[in-house]
mmCIF file of C-alpha atoms in Angstrom:
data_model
loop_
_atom_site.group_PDB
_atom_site.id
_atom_site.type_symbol
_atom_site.label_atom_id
_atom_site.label_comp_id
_atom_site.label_asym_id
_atom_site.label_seq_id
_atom_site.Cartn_x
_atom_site.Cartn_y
_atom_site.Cartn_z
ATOM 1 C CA UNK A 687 32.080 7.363 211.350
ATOM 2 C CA UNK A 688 32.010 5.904 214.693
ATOM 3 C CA UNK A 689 29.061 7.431 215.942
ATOM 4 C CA UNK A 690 26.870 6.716 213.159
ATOM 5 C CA UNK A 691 28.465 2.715 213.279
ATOM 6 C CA UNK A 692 27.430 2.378 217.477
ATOM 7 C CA UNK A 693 23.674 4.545 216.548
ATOM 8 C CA UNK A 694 23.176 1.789 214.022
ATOM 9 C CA UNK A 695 23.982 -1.110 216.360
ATOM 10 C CA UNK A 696 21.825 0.009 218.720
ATOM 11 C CA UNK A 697 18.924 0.370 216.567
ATOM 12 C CA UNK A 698 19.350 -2.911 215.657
ATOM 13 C CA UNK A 699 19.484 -4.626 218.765
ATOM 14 C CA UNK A 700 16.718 -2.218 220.184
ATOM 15 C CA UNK A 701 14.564 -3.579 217.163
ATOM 16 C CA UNK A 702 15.550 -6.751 217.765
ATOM 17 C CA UNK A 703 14.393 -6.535 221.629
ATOM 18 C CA UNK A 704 10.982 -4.933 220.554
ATOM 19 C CA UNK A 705 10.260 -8.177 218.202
ATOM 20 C CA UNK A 706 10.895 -10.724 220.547
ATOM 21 C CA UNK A 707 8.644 -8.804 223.345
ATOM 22 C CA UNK A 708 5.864 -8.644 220.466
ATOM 23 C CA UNK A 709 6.390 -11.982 219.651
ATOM 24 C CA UNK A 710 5.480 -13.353 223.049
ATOM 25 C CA UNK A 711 2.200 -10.827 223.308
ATOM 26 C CA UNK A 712 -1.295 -11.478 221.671
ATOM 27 C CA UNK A 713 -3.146 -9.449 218.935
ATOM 28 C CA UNK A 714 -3.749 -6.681 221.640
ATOM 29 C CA UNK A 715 0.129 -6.225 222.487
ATOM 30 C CA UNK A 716 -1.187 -8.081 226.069
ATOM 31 C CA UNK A 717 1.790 -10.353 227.498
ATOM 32 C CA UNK A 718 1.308 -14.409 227.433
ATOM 33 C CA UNK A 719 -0.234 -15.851 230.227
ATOM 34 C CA UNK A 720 1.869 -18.118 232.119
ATOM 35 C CA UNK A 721 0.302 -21.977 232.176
ATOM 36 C CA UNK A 722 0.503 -23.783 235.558
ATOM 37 C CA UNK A 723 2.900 -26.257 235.647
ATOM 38 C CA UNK A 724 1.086 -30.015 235.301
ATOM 39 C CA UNK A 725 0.731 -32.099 237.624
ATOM 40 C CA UNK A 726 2.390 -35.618 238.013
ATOM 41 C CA UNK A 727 0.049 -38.043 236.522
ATOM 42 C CA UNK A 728 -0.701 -40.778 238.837
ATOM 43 C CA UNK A 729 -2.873 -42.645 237.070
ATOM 44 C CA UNK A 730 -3.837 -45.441 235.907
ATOM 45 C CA UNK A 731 -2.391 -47.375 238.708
ATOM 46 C CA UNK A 732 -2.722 -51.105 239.013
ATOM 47 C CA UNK A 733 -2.717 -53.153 242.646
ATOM 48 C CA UNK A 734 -2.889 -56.385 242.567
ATOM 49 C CA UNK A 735 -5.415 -57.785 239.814
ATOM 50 C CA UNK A 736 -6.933 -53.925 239.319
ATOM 51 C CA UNK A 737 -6.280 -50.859 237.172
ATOM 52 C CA UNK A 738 -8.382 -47.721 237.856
ATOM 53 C CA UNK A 739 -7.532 -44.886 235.063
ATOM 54 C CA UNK A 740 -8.763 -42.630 237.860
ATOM 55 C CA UNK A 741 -9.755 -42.370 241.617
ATOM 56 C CA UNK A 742 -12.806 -43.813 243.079
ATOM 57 C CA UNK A 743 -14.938 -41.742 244.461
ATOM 58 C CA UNK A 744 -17.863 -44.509 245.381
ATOM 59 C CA UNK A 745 -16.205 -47.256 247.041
ATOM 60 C CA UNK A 746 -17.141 -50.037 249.102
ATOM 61 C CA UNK A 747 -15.237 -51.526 251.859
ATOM 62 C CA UNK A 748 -15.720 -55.249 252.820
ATOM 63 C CA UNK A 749 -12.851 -55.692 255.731
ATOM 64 C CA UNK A 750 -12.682 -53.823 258.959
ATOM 65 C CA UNK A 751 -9.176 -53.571 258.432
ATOM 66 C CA UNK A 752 -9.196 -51.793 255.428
ATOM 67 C CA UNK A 753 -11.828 -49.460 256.434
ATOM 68 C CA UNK A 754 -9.746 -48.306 259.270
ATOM 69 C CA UNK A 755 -6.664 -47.902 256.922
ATOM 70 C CA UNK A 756 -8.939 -46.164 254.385
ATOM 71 C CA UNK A 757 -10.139 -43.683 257.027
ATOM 72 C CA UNK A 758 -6.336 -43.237 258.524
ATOM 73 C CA UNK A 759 -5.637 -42.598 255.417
ATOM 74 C CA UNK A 760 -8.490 -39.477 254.895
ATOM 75 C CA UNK A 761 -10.159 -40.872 252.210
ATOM 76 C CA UNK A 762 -13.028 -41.675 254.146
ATOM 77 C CA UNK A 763 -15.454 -39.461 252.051
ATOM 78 C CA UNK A 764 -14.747 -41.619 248.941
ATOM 79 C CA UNK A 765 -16.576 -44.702 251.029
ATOM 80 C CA UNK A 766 -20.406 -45.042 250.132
ATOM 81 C CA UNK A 767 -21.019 -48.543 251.923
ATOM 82 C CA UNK A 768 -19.528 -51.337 253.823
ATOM 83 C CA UNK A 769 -20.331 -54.462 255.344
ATOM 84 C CA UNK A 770 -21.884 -55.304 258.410
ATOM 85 C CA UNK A 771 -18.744 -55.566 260.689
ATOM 86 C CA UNK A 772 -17.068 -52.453 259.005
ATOM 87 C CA UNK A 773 -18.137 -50.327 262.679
ATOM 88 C CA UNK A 774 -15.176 -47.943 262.813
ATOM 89 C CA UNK A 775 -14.593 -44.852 262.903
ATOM 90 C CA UNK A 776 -17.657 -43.454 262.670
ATOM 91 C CA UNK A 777 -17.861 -41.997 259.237
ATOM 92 C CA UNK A 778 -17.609 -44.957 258.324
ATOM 93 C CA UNK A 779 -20.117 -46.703 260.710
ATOM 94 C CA UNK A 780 -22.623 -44.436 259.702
ATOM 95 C CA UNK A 781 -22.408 -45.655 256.102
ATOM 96 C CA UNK A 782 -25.266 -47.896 254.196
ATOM 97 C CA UNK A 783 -24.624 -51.293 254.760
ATOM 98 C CA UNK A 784 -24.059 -53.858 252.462
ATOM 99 C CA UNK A 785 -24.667 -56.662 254.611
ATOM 100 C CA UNK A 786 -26.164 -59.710 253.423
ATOM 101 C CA UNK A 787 -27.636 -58.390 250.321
ATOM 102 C CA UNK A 788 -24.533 -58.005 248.650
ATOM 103 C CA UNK A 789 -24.426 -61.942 248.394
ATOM 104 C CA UNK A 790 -24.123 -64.171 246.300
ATOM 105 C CA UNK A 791 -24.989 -61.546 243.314
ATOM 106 C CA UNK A 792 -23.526 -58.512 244.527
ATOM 107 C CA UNK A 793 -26.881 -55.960 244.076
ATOM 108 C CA UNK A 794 -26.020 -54.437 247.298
ATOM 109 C CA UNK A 795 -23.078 -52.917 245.942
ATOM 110 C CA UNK A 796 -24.501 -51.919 242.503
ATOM 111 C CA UNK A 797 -27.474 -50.731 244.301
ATOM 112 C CA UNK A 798 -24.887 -47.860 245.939
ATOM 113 C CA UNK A 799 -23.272 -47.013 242.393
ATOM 114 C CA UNK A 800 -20.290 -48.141 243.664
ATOM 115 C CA UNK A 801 -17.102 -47.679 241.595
ATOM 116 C CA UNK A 802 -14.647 -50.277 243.442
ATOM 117 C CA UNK A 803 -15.040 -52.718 246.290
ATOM 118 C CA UNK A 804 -12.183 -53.117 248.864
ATOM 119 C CA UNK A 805 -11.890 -56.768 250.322
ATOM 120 C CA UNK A 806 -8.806 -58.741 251.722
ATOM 121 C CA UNK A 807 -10.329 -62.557 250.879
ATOM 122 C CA UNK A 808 -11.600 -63.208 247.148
ATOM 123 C CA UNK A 809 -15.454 -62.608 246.759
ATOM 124 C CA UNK A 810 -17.962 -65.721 246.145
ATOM 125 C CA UNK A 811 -17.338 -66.957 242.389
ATOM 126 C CA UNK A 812 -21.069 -65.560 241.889
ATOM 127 C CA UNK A 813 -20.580 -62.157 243.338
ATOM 128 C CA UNK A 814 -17.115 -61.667 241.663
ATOM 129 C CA UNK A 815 -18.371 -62.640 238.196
ATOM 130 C CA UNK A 816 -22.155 -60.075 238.812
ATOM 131 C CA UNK A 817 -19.773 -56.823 239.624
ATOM 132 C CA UNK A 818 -17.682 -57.999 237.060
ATOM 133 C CA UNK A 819 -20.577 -57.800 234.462
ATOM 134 C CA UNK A 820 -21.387 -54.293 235.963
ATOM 135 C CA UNK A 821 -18.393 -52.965 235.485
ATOM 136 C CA UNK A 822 -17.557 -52.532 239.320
ATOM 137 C CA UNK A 823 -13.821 -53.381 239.686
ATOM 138 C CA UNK A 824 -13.049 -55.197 243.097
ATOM 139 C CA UNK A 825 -9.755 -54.772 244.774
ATOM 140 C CA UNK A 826 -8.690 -57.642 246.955
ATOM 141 C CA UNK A 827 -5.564 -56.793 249.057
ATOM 142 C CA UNK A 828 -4.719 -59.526 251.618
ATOM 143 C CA UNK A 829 -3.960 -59.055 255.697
ATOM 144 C CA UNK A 830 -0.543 -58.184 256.000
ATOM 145 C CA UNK A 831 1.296 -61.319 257.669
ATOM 146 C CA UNK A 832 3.840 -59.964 260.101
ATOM 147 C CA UNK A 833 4.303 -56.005 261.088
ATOM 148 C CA UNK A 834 6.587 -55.181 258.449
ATOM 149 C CA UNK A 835 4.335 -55.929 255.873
ATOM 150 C CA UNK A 836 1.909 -53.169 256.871
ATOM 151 C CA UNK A 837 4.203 -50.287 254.615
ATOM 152 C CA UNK A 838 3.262 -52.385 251.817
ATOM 153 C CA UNK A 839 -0.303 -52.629 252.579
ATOM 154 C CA UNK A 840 -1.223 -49.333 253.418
ATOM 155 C CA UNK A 841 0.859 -48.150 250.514
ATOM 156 C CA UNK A 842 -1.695 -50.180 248.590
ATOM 157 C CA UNK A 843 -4.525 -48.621 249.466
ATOM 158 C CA UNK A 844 -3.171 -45.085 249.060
ATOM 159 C CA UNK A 845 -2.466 -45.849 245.339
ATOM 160 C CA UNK A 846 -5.554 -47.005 244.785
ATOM 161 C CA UNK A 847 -7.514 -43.793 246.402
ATOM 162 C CA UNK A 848 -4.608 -40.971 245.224
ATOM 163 C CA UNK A 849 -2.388 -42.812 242.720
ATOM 164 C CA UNK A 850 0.970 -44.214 242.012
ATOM 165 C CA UNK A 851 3.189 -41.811 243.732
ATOM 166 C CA UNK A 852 1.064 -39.773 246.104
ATOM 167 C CA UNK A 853 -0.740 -42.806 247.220
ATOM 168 C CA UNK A 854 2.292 -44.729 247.824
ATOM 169 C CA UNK A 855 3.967 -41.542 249.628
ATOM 170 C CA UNK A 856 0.717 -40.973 251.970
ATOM 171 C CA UNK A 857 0.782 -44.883 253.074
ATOM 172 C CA UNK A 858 4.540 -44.665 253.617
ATOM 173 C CA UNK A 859 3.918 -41.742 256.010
ATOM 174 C CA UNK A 860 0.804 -43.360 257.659
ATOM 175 C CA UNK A 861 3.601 -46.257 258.272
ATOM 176 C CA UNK A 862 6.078 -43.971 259.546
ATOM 177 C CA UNK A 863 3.452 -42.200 262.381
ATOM 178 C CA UNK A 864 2.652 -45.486 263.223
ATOM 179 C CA UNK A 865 6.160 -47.015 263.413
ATOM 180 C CA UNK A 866 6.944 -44.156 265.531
ATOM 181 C CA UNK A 867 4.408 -44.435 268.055
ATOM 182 C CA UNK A 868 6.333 -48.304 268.433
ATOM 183 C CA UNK A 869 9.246 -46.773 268.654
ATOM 184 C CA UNK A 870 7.896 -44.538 272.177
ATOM 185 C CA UNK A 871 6.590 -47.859 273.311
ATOM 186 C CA UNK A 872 9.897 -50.046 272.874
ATOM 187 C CA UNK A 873 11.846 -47.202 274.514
ATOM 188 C CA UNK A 874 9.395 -46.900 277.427
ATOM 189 C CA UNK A 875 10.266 -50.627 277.671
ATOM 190 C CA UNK A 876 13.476 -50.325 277.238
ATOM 191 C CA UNK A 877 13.665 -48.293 281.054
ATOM 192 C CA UNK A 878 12.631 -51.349 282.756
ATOM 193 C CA UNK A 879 15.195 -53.391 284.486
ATOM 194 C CA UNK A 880 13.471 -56.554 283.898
ATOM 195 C CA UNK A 881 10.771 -55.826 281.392
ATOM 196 C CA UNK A 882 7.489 -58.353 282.774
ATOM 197 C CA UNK A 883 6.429 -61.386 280.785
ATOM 198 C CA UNK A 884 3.130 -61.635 278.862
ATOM 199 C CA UNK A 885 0.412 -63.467 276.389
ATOM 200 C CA UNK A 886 -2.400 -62.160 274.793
ATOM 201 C CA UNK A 887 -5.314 -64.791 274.480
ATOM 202 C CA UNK A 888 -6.539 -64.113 271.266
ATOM 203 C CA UNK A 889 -10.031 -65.706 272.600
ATOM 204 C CA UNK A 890 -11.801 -67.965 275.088
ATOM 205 C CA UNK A 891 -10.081 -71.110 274.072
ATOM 206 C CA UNK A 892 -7.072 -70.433 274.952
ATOM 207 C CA UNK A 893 -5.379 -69.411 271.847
ATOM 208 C CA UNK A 894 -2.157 -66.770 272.424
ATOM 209 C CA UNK A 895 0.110 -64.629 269.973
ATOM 210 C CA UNK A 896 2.358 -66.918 268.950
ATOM 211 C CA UNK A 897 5.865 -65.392 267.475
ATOM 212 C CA UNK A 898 4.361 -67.010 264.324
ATOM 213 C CA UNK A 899 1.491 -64.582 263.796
ATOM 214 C CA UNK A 900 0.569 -60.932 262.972
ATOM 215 C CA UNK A 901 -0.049 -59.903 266.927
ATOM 216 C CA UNK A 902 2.854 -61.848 267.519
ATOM 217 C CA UNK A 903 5.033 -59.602 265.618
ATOM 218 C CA UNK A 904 2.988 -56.343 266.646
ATOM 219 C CA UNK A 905 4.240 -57.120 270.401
ATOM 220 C CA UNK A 906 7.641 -57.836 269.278
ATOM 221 C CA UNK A 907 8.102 -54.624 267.524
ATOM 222 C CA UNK A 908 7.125 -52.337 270.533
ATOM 223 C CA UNK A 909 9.807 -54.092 272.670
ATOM 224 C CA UNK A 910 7.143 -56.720 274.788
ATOM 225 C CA UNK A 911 8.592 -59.723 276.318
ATOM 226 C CA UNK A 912 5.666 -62.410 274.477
ATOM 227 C CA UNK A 913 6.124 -65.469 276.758
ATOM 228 C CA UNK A 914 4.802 -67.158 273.883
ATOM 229 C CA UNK A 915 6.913 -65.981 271.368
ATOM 230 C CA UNK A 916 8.644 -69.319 270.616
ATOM 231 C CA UNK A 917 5.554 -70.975 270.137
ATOM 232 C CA UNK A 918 3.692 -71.878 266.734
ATOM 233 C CA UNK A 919 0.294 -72.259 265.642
ATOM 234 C CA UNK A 920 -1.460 -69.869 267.972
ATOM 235 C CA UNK A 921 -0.408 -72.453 271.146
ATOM 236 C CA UNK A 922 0.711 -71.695 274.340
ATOM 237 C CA UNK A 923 4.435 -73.387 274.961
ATOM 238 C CA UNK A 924 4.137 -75.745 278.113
ATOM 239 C CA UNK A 925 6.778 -74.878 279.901
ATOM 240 C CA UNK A 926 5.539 -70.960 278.926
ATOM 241 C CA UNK A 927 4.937 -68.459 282.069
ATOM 242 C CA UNK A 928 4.139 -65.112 282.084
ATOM 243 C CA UNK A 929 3.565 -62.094 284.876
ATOM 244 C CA UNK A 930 0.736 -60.712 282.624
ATOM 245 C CA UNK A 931 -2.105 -61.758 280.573
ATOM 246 C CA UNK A 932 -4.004 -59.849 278.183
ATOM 247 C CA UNK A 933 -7.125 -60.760 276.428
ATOM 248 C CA UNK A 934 -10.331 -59.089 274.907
ATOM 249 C CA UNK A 935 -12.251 -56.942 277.587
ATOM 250 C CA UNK A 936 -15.312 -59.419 276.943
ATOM 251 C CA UNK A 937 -12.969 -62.939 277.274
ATOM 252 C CA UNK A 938 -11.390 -61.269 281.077
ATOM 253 C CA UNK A 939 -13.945 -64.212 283.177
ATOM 254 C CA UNK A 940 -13.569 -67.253 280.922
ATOM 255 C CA UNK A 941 -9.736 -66.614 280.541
ATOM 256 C CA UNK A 942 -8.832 -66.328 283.725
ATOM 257 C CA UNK A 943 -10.852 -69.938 284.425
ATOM 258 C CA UNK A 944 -8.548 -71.265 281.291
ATOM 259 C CA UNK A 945 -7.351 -74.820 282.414
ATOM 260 C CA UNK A 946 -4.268 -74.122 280.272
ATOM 261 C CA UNK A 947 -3.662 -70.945 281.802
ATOM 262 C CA UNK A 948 -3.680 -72.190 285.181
ATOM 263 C CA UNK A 949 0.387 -73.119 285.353
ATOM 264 C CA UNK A 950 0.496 -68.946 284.292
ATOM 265 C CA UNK A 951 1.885 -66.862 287.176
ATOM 266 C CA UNK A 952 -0.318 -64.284 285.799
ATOM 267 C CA UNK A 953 -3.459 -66.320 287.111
ATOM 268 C CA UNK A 954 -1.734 -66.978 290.772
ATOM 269 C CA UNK A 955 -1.406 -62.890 291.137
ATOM 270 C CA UNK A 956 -5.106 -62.102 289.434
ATOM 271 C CA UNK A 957 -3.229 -60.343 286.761
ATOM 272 C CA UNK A 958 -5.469 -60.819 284.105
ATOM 273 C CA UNK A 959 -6.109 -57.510 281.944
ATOM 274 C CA UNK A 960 -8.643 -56.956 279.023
ATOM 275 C CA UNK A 961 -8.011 -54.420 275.823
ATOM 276 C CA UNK A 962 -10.117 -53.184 273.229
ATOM 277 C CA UNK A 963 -10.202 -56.451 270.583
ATOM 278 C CA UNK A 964 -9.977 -54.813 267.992
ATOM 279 C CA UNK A 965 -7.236 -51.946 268.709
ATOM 280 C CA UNK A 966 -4.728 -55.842 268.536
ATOM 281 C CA UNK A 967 -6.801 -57.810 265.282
ATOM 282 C CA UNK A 968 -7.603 -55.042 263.044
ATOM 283 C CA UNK A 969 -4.409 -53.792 261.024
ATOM 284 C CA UNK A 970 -5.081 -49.878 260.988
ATOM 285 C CA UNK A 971 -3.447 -47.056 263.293
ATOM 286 C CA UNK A 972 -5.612 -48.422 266.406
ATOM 287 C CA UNK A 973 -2.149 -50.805 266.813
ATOM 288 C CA UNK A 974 -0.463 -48.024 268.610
ATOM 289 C CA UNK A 975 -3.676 -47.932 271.189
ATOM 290 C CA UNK A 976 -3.691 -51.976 271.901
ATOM 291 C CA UNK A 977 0.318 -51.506 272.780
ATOM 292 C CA UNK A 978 -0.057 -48.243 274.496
ATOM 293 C CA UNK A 979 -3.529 -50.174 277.044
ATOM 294 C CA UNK A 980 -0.869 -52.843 277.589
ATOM 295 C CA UNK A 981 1.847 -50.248 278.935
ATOM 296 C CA UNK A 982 -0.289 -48.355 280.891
ATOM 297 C CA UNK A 983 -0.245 -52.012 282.982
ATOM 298 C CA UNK A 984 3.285 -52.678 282.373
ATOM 299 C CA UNK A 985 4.864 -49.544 283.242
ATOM 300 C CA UNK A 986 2.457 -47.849 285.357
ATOM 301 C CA UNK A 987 4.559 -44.539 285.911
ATOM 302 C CA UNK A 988 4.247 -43.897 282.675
ATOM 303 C CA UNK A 989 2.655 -40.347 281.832
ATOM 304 C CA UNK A 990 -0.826 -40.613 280.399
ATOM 305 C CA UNK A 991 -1.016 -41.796 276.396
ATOM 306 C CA UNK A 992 -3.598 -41.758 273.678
ATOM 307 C CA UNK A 993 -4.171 -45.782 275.343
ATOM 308 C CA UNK A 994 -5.834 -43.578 278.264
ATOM 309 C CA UNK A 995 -8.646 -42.636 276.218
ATOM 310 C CA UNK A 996 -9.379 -46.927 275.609
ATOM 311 C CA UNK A 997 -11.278 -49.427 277.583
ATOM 312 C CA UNK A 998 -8.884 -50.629 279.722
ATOM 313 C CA UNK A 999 -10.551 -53.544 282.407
ATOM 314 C CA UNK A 1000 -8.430 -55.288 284.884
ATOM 315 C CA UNK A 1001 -9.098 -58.423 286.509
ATOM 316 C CA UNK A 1002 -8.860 -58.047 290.151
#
């Protein structure tokens, strides 16, 4: 009675085995195929005034800054023009220009088939309202004001190019490389007894890094002693001095004739040093190379850097 009670059970549960394997097969007894799992929908993402519903793929770029960022980023393939002073790096360099003949109605851009426009100032009223009749969204993402506000910027432009999360997560580690590369500077500086006093003339007229402005706050962060840090407006403090003075590699001559820099001990001692412009004005990874051109004067002993590989021209 037993026997024939545990056979019967196990008929059962041996049928029951066979129609749940079935059940998962096709017609042809063939097992399922498994689906890949989906991926995390980034889209549509908004920035700013925009929403894409998906990612550019012909975009135009109208600020130096955010061509650099849009390159660092690797989404340099999704450019198809750019303005005139757009000249770095040179995939992007060797795109169409937009020039003039974008304005005021904007053809230049249509003309490319363009699917956004990158800017960081608001477009002529008559060029905003032609690409908006042509269906050609334009992003406008200001210059971050201070350092710290780069995360948010190049965040930004990832979302746009990759989406919500993946864009946000590829500017945050653009931001990190780049923070860490200010980190090796600062701690370079950090070795120095007395770490040497500086300015960077922004130009010929005499205009420095004030604490107050976006270069200002690019030198604080890698550890530089700004001699003008406490001023405002761009304007050197009188009673200011500084060992060093940096300026563009083009402004070295008129600088270091600078009636206001003449009270500089920098000027006394000829040490008067130009960097690549824009490695200091444009906001993209390039920082790193401005700081790293200034250190290579600063803390001479240092072992060669990426900033070896820049223009660096000293004033004798």
């Amino acid at each position: 009675m037993k026997h024939r009670w545990m056979r019967a059970l196990m008929s059962l549960t041996l049928a029951g085995l066979l129609a749940a394997g079935l059940s998962g097969c096709d017609e042809g007894g063939n097992p399922p195929v498994e689906e890949e799992p989906q991926p995390v929908l980034d889209y549509p993402v908004t920035v700013g005034d925009v929403s894409l519903d998906s990612p550019p793929l012909r975009a135009v770029v109208l600020s130096p800054s955010l061509a650099e960022i849009v390159a660092d980023l690797g989404y340099a393939d999704r450019l198809c023009g750019r303005s005139e002073e757009c000249d770095f790096p040179s995939q992007v360099e060797a795109l169409p220009s937009v020039g003039k003949t974008m304005m005021p109605d904007g053809g230049g851009v249509a003309a490319l088939d363009a699917d956004l426009v990158l800017t960081q100032a608001p477009l002529p009223e008559e060029t905003a309202s032609f690409l908006e009749r042509e269906g050609i969204p334009v992003a406008v993402i200001p210059a971050a004001a201070s350092y710290e506000e780069l995360s948010e910027l190049y965040a930004q432009v990832g979302q746009l190019f990759a989406g919500t999360e993946t864009g946000a997560r590829a500017g945050e580690a653009l931001w990190q490389t780049l923070d860490a590369r200010m980190d090796e500077a600062a701690a370079r500086l950090a070795g120095e007894e007395a770490p040497a006093s500086l300015v960077y003339a922004v130009d010929s007229t005499g205009r420095v890094a004030t604490g107050d402005t976006f270069i200002g706050s690019v030198m604080a962060r890698a550890g530089l002693s700004n001699a003008a840090a406490a001023g405002t407006g761009w304007t050197l403090p009188e009673s200011a001095d500084a060992a060093y003075v940096f300026c563009p590699v083009e402004e070295v001559e008129t600088v270091r004739g600078l009636s206001a820099f003449q009270q500089l001990s920098a000027i006394a001692e000829g040490q008067v040093y130009g960097i690549p412009v824009d490695c200091m004005e444009r906001q993209g990874f390039r920082l790193a190379e401005g700081i790293e051109a200034m250190l290579q004067v600063l803390v001479p002993q240092a072992e060669e850097t990426t900033a070896g590989e820049t223009e660096n021209t000293a004033a004798p």
